[in-house]
Amino acid sequence: MSTDTSAEDIAAREVAAEQAFVDRVHAQLTASQQQAAELAREGRGRGQLGHEGGLVERDAMVYQAAKRIAQLDAAAEGLVFGRLDLSADLDPEPRYVGRIGLRDENRDSLLIDWRAPAAAVFYQATAADPHGVVRRRVLRSKGTTVLGVEDELIDASDPRAQELPIVGEGALMAQLSRARDRRMHSIVATIQAEQDKAIRAPGKGVTSISGGPGVGKTVVALHRAAYLLYTDRRRYETGGVLIVGPSGVFMRYIERVLPSLGETAIALRSLGEVVDGVKASRHDDPAFADVKGSARMAEVLRRAARQAVPGAPREFRLFYRDNVLLLDNRLLGQLRRQLLGQGRRNKQIPRVASTLLDALWRQVKSERGRERGRQAFQDDLLDNHDFLDFAAEWWPPLEAREVLTWLRDPDFLARVSDGILSHDEQALLLKSWAVADDLSIEDVPLLDELRYAIGDVPLKTDEDSGFGDFVGSDIQELSTAGDREFRSSRAWTPPTHRIEDDPFAHVLIDECQDLTPMQWRMVGRRGRTASWTIVGDPAQSSWPVRAEADAARAEALAGKDLHEFHLSTNYRNSSEIYAYAAAYAARVGLDADLPTAVRSTGVDPVQMRVDDLEAGVRSEVVRLAGEVEGTVGIVVPVARRAEVERWLASWNEVAAEAPNAATGRDTSADRIVVLTGLDTKGLEFDGIVVVRPQEIEDEASTGKATLYVVLTRATQLLSVVS
Ligand SMILES: Nc1ncnc2c1ncn2[C@@H]1O[C@H](COP(=O)(O)OP(=O)(O)OP(=O)(O)O)[C@@H](O)[C@H]1O
């Protein structure tokens, strides 16, 4: 037997020992999966018993089993990632930490769920405060194979420190240097102590996580969502967890993190998708967006929702037994206000016919008219098609989308924005709706505001109104007409959900510094009774009127206690890249929160001026793509996007790395992509080439903050081409 104990031999021996344990865990996982499948089969069998209780029981069993199977499947990759060796008097046996918890055949704990209280010391132990931990070990794996281990000696003064070998260079540095692909990955093995505090904060009130670029705000928030589900599954699964991020690209970037932690029951939505059934992915020009995002729009929309339906009849005349009965425009206005005084517009549908009937009956003065009484009058009118048609056209069930189109009429817009929006602002709105037919991301909060202002169309009308049939049958017909209206625009389908279905148990907002006041109102409505996690960095904000957004935020979160966490280490950028970005922030006067970047590569960012822009950008993109293993982002001014996309598609030497560049589609298959400054929010790349930074800066009033964001996206190489 060899007595050689070189570092490699020790490492190999340790890896083999961990592999034996990991194999045991996977055997147990397979057994658990079989058990869950068996449970699902048994559940389906129960349904065939035929009695109702059997069905309910079956559904519950199948549901639970399916959930467990999904969880076990999802967690298989890198299932076991941590090991703790504690002081001998605490526990002589090692403890293993994994993505999910598992028990062995004797129901003894084999693997501790990373979210369980017993796993907390894995993240919290430090040399200054070891919590009884002597050695912390992170296992690096691919699939079910252990590739290596990374150890940290936490308590050198403990007697066991002598016998436990220490292998590797530290898990965090190994993890931070890895190449980036188009997906965010879980950091479950290397969560740092300050991050762990935010993750495990109680699910009450508002938890705010702030910090500069790359400190892990997003990834921490996602782990927090998984943590909350673990601690109170019933509450959060029943009530729902909503995670809102800036863009569809960003949502695709983060969407694998939670499933990889075994959590699937979470709604991930970009700001253009917060309203059920609506999917907007296009940003308006900054000038349009600034008007649409302003809190003043709420009052404009409130007024719009109270107006008479454009194009609806403005009077109704009826000859009834010697009487001329007249509902003129003035009287109809009064009746409209009377109805609106009783609640949301659509909710008043059951009252419309009786309100009109009352007004008409008051005008019946002749003896011949009154002698048959009010009931006969009512019966006559409810048989009268003119009356029924008038009522249906005067007060149709309204969809928010339809009311939003009313604002495209300059006279209508001028009427409802009188004293609120300037002429210039009105013109900007009209222009934004004239240039495109589909909804923009900035239109979605307007639509939501209107949904709440007009209310849902009643599915069934009030029984006791006495006019149920009349109103009910007309809703069908009229909403079909509305549907036709909806179908004309491609990007979205009519909202299927009712406003009562909007609220969630927990709302998590990422990049919250960018929410406009109208967006705060929209998400606020989803979390009135929820607990919240809000994540952001004010220096990265792209909303110009800070005070207005702060007020809207305070209103959305009113009455909830605020728990603040601040993160201070930048894990993304090399220290060289972050120093360059921080110097820019200081030079242009951004009030930036500057974290410490912990990883140095020795490579400074490159800054160059070129005459031939295409040739300059091309050579930098090719260079970066050759030097880094992962993704490369080309960040361009909005106005140059199409041009640069065309260049990229024609560069043969990178064709294989940007297969979708030619079609302009954004898919996760591309290693090289073209993005605008705003698109890069929340994302990261191994290499970044910034094209004409001055133009990005000049694009919007918040261009400096956007350029600062852009400069903080690269993990390894940054090149700035002017
Ligand atoms: N504890 C950690 N271990 C390993 N990687 C980490 C850790 N914390 C953060 N990271 C990595 O650092 C990078 C930045 O994280 P993240 O995107 O969450 O930061 P952020 O604060 O949201 O950044 P920004 O505000 O600039 O978009 C990610 O690649 C993330 O995986």
mmCIF file of C-alpha atoms in Angstrom, residues 547-713:
data_model
loop_
_atom_site.group_PDB
_atom_site.id
_atom_site.type_symbol
_atom_site.label_atom_id
_atom_site.label_comp_id
_atom_site.label_asym_id
_atom_site.label_seq_id
_atom_site.Cartn_x
_atom_site.Cartn_y
_atom_site.Cartn_z
ATOM 1 C CA ALA A 547 -40.067 61.571 -5.550
ATOM 2 C CA GLU A 548 -43.141 60.549 -7.506
ATOM 3 C CA ALA A 549 -42.037 56.900 -7.652
ATOM 4 C CA ASP A 550 -41.192 56.963 -3.938
ATOM 5 C CA ALA A 551 -44.680 58.203 -3.118
ATOM 6 C CA ALA A 552 -46.304 55.507 -5.263
ATOM 7 C CA ARG A 553 -44.109 52.899 -3.647
ATOM 8 C CA ALA A 554 -45.051 54.113 -0.161
ATOM 9 C CA GLU A 555 -48.704 53.857 -1.115
ATOM 10 C CA ALA A 556 -48.313 50.321 -2.499
ATOM 11 C CA LEU A 557 -46.610 49.192 0.698
ATOM 12 C CA ALA A 558 -48.663 51.300 3.122
ATOM 13 C CA GLY A 559 -49.131 49.950 6.624
ATOM 14 C CA LYS A 560 -46.453 47.265 6.354
ATOM 15 C CA ASP A 561 -43.294 47.070 8.477
ATOM 16 C CA LEU A 562 -40.070 47.528 6.580
ATOM 17 C CA HIS A 563 -37.092 45.208 7.215
ATOM 18 C CA GLU A 564 -33.981 46.368 5.421
ATOM 19 C CA PHE A 565 -30.980 44.339 4.287
ATOM 20 C CA HIS A 566 -27.988 45.748 2.521
ATOM 21 C CA LEU A 567 -25.490 43.661 0.540
ATOM 22 C CA SER A 568 -21.972 44.974 0.070
ATOM 23 C CA THR A 569 -19.854 42.557 -1.983
ATOM 24 C CA ASN A 570 -19.895 42.543 -5.776
ATOM 25 C CA TYR A 571 -19.636 38.906 -6.926
ATOM 26 C CA ARG A 572 -20.094 39.572 -10.624
ATOM 27 C CA ASN A 573 -17.483 41.972 -11.940
ATOM 28 C CA SER A 574 -13.770 41.568 -11.762
ATOM 29 C CA SER A 575 -12.375 44.283 -9.500
ATOM 30 C CA GLU A 576 -10.796 45.919 -12.588
ATOM 31 C CA ILE A 577 -14.138 46.195 -14.403
ATOM 32 C CA TYR A 578 -15.971 47.440 -11.383
ATOM 33 C CA ALA A 579 -13.309 50.077 -10.670
ATOM 34 C CA TYR A 580 -13.869 51.414 -14.197
ATOM 35 C CA ALA A 581 -17.659 51.496 -13.754
ATOM 36 C CA ALA A 582 -17.411 53.108 -10.318
ATOM 37 C CA ALA A 583 -15.081 55.799 -11.698
ATOM 38 C CA TYR A 584 -17.679 56.539 -14.388
ATOM 39 C CA ALA A 585 -20.436 56.812 -11.758
ATOM 40 C CA ALA A 586 -18.339 59.266 -9.749
ATOM 41 C CA ARG A 587 -17.412 61.291 -12.853
ATOM 42 C CA VAL A 588 -21.016 61.796 -13.979
ATOM 43 C CA GLY A 589 -22.291 62.417 -10.454
ATOM 44 C CA LEU A 590 -24.446 59.334 -9.839
ATOM 45 C CA ASP A 591 -25.102 58.813 -6.182
ATOM 46 C CA ALA A 592 -23.981 55.177 -6.387
ATOM 47 C CA ASP A 593 -23.823 52.545 -3.665
ATOM 48 C CA LEU A 594 -20.349 51.113 -4.274
ATOM 49 C CA PRO A 595 -19.815 47.485 -3.274
ATOM 50 C CA THR A 596 -16.417 45.808 -3.010
ATOM 51 C CA ALA A 597 -15.546 43.544 -5.927
ATOM 52 C CA VAL A 598 -13.681 40.517 -4.567
ATOM 53 C CA ARG A 599 -12.253 38.845 -7.659
ATOM 54 C CA SER A 600 -9.308 40.228 -9.598
ATOM 55 C CA THR A 601 -8.355 39.054 -13.083
ATOM 56 C CA GLY A 602 -5.471 41.460 -13.705
ATOM 57 C CA VAL A 603 -7.143 42.568 -16.956
ATOM 58 C CA ASP A 604 -8.247 46.195 -17.301
ATOM 59 C CA PRO A 605 -11.164 47.287 -19.491
ATOM 60 C CA VAL A 606 -10.256 48.488 -22.983
ATOM 61 C CA GLN A 607 -11.401 51.878 -24.262
ATOM 62 C CA MET A 608 -10.966 52.820 -27.931
ATOM 63 C CA ARG A 609 -11.953 55.364 -30.550
ATOM 64 C CA VAL A 610 -12.464 54.129 -34.095
ATOM 65 C CA ASP A 611 -13.254 55.678 -37.461
ATOM 66 C CA ASP A 612 -14.780 52.584 -38.961
ATOM 67 C CA LEU A 613 -17.327 51.551 -36.322
ATOM 68 C CA GLU A 614 -18.229 48.214 -37.847
ATOM 69 C CA ALA A 615 -14.613 47.115 -38.195
ATOM 70 C CA GLY A 616 -13.796 48.279 -34.665
ATOM 71 C CA VAL A 617 -16.758 46.516 -33.078
ATOM 72 C CA ARG A 618 -16.153 43.406 -35.119
ATOM 73 C CA SER A 619 -12.563 43.030 -34.038
ATOM 74 C CA GLU A 620 -13.469 43.524 -30.370
ATOM 75 C CA VAL A 621 -16.365 41.047 -30.496
ATOM 76 C CA VAL A 622 -14.188 38.432 -32.182
ATOM 77 C CA ARG A 623 -11.387 39.024 -29.678
ATOM 78 C CA LEU A 624 -13.668 38.743 -26.644
ATOM 79 C CA ALA A 625 -15.449 35.680 -27.995
ATOM 80 C CA GLY A 626 -12.065 34.035 -28.418
ATOM 81 C CA GLU A 627 -10.870 34.915 -24.936
ATOM 82 C CA VAL A 628 -13.870 34.049 -22.788
ATOM 83 C CA GLU A 629 -15.618 30.740 -22.614
ATOM 84 C CA GLY A 630 -19.143 32.026 -22.009
ATOM 85 C CA THR A 631 -21.461 34.717 -23.351
ATOM 86 C CA VAL A 632 -20.623 38.019 -25.048
ATOM 87 C CA GLY A 633 -23.052 40.957 -25.104
ATOM 88 C CA ILE A 634 -22.874 43.812 -27.624
ATOM 89 C CA VAL A 635 -24.625 46.785 -26.071
ATOM 90 C CA VAL A 636 -25.833 49.414 -28.513
ATOM 91 C CA PRO A 637 -27.863 52.640 -28.607
ATOM 92 C CA VAL A 638 -31.542 51.885 -29.433
ATOM 93 C CA ALA A 639 -31.234 53.595 -32.811
ATOM 94 C CA ARG A 640 -28.355 51.328 -33.867
ATOM 95 C CA ARG A 641 -29.829 48.029 -32.813
ATOM 96 C CA ALA A 642 -31.025 46.809 -36.218
ATOM 97 C CA GLU A 643 -27.818 47.958 -37.879
ATOM 98 C CA VAL A 644 -25.560 46.112 -35.444
ATOM 99 C CA GLU A 645 -27.748 43.014 -35.613
ATOM 100 C CA ARG A 646 -27.225 42.989 -39.386
ATOM 101 C CA TRP A 647 -23.463 43.314 -38.941
ATOM 102 C CA LEU A 648 -23.384 40.452 -36.497
ATOM 103 C CA ALA A 649 -25.354 38.214 -38.838
ATOM 104 C CA SER A 650 -22.821 38.852 -41.598
ATOM 105 C CA TRP A 651 -19.661 38.164 -39.586
ATOM 106 C CA ASN A 652 -18.622 34.679 -40.655
ATOM 107 C CA GLU A 653 -16.153 34.136 -37.884
ATOM 108 C CA VAL A 654 -18.886 34.280 -35.208
ATOM 109 C CA ALA A 655 -21.778 32.781 -37.187
ATOM 110 C CA ALA A 656 -21.799 29.547 -35.188
ATOM 111 C CA GLU A 657 -21.930 31.464 -31.904
ATOM 112 C CA ALA A 658 -24.844 33.699 -32.844
ATOM 113 C CA PRO A 659 -27.111 31.403 -34.854
ATOM 114 C CA ASN A 660 -30.123 33.667 -34.347
ATOM 115 C CA ALA A 661 -28.424 36.934 -35.172
ATOM 116 C CA ALA A 662 -29.721 36.713 -38.732
ATOM 117 C CA THR A 663 -33.345 36.414 -37.673
ATOM 118 C CA GLY A 664 -33.119 38.988 -34.896
ATOM 119 C CA ARG A 665 -34.719 36.492 -32.524
ATOM 120 C CA ASP A 666 -33.521 36.351 -28.986
ATOM 121 C CA THR A 667 -33.074 32.783 -27.851
ATOM 122 C CA SER A 668 -30.884 31.200 -25.266
ATOM 123 C CA ALA A 669 -28.994 29.371 -28.033
ATOM 124 C CA ASP A 670 -26.916 32.445 -28.876
ATOM 125 C CA ARG A 671 -23.574 32.941 -27.243
ATOM 126 C CA ILE A 672 -23.261 36.427 -28.723
ATOM 127 C CA VAL A 673 -26.221 38.832 -28.549
ATOM 128 C CA VAL A 674 -27.054 42.440 -29.330
ATOM 129 C CA LEU A 675 -28.890 44.377 -26.613
ATOM 130 C CA THR A 676 -29.880 47.944 -25.857
ATOM 131 C CA GLY A 677 -28.865 49.516 -22.561
ATOM 132 C CA LEU A 678 -32.255 48.931 -20.926
ATOM 133 C CA ASP A 679 -32.303 45.312 -22.105
ATOM 134 C CA THR A 680 -29.213 44.524 -20.076
ATOM 135 C CA LYS A 681 -30.914 45.204 -16.744
ATOM 136 C CA GLY A 682 -30.272 42.349 -14.352
ATOM 137 C CA LEU A 683 -28.286 40.283 -16.874
ATOM 138 C CA GLU A 684 -24.612 39.391 -17.032
ATOM 139 C CA PHE A 685 -22.115 38.265 -19.665
ATOM 140 C CA ASP A 686 -18.517 37.094 -19.635
ATOM 141 C CA GLY A 687 -17.607 39.806 -22.118
ATOM 142 C CA ILE A 688 -19.293 43.101 -22.974
ATOM 143 C CA VAL A 689 -18.603 45.362 -25.949
ATOM 144 C CA VAL A 690 -20.220 48.782 -25.502
ATOM 145 C CA VAL A 691 -20.908 50.569 -28.774
ATOM 146 C CA ARG A 692 -20.894 54.411 -28.754
ATOM 147 C CA PRO A 693 -21.456 54.971 -25.022
ATOM 148 C CA GLN A 694 -22.129 58.666 -25.502
ATOM 149 C CA GLU A 695 -25.199 57.891 -27.615
ATOM 150 C CA ILE A 696 -26.509 55.514 -24.936
ATOM 151 C CA GLU A 697 -25.985 58.271 -22.382
ATOM 152 C CA ASP A 698 -27.838 60.817 -24.534
ATOM 153 C CA GLU A 699 -30.780 58.555 -25.315
ATOM 154 C CA ALA A 700 -32.856 59.407 -22.269
ATOM 155 C CA SER A 701 -32.763 61.748 -19.317
ATOM 156 C CA THR A 702 -31.624 58.761 -17.244
ATOM 157 C CA GLY A 703 -29.011 57.670 -19.803
ATOM 158 C CA LYS A 704 -26.134 58.002 -17.337
ATOM 159 C CA ALA A 705 -27.692 55.508 -14.948
ATOM 160 C CA THR A 706 -28.330 53.167 -17.872
ATOM 161 C CA LEU A 707 -24.732 53.388 -19.041
ATOM 162 C CA TYR A 708 -23.569 52.657 -15.483
ATOM 163 C CA VAL A 709 -25.738 49.508 -15.549
ATOM 164 C CA VAL A 710 -24.177 48.516 -18.880
ATOM 165 C CA LEU A 711 -20.637 48.924 -17.539
ATOM 166 C CA THR A 712 -21.432 46.579 -14.645
ATOM 167 C CA ARG A 713 -22.628 43.598 -16.724
#
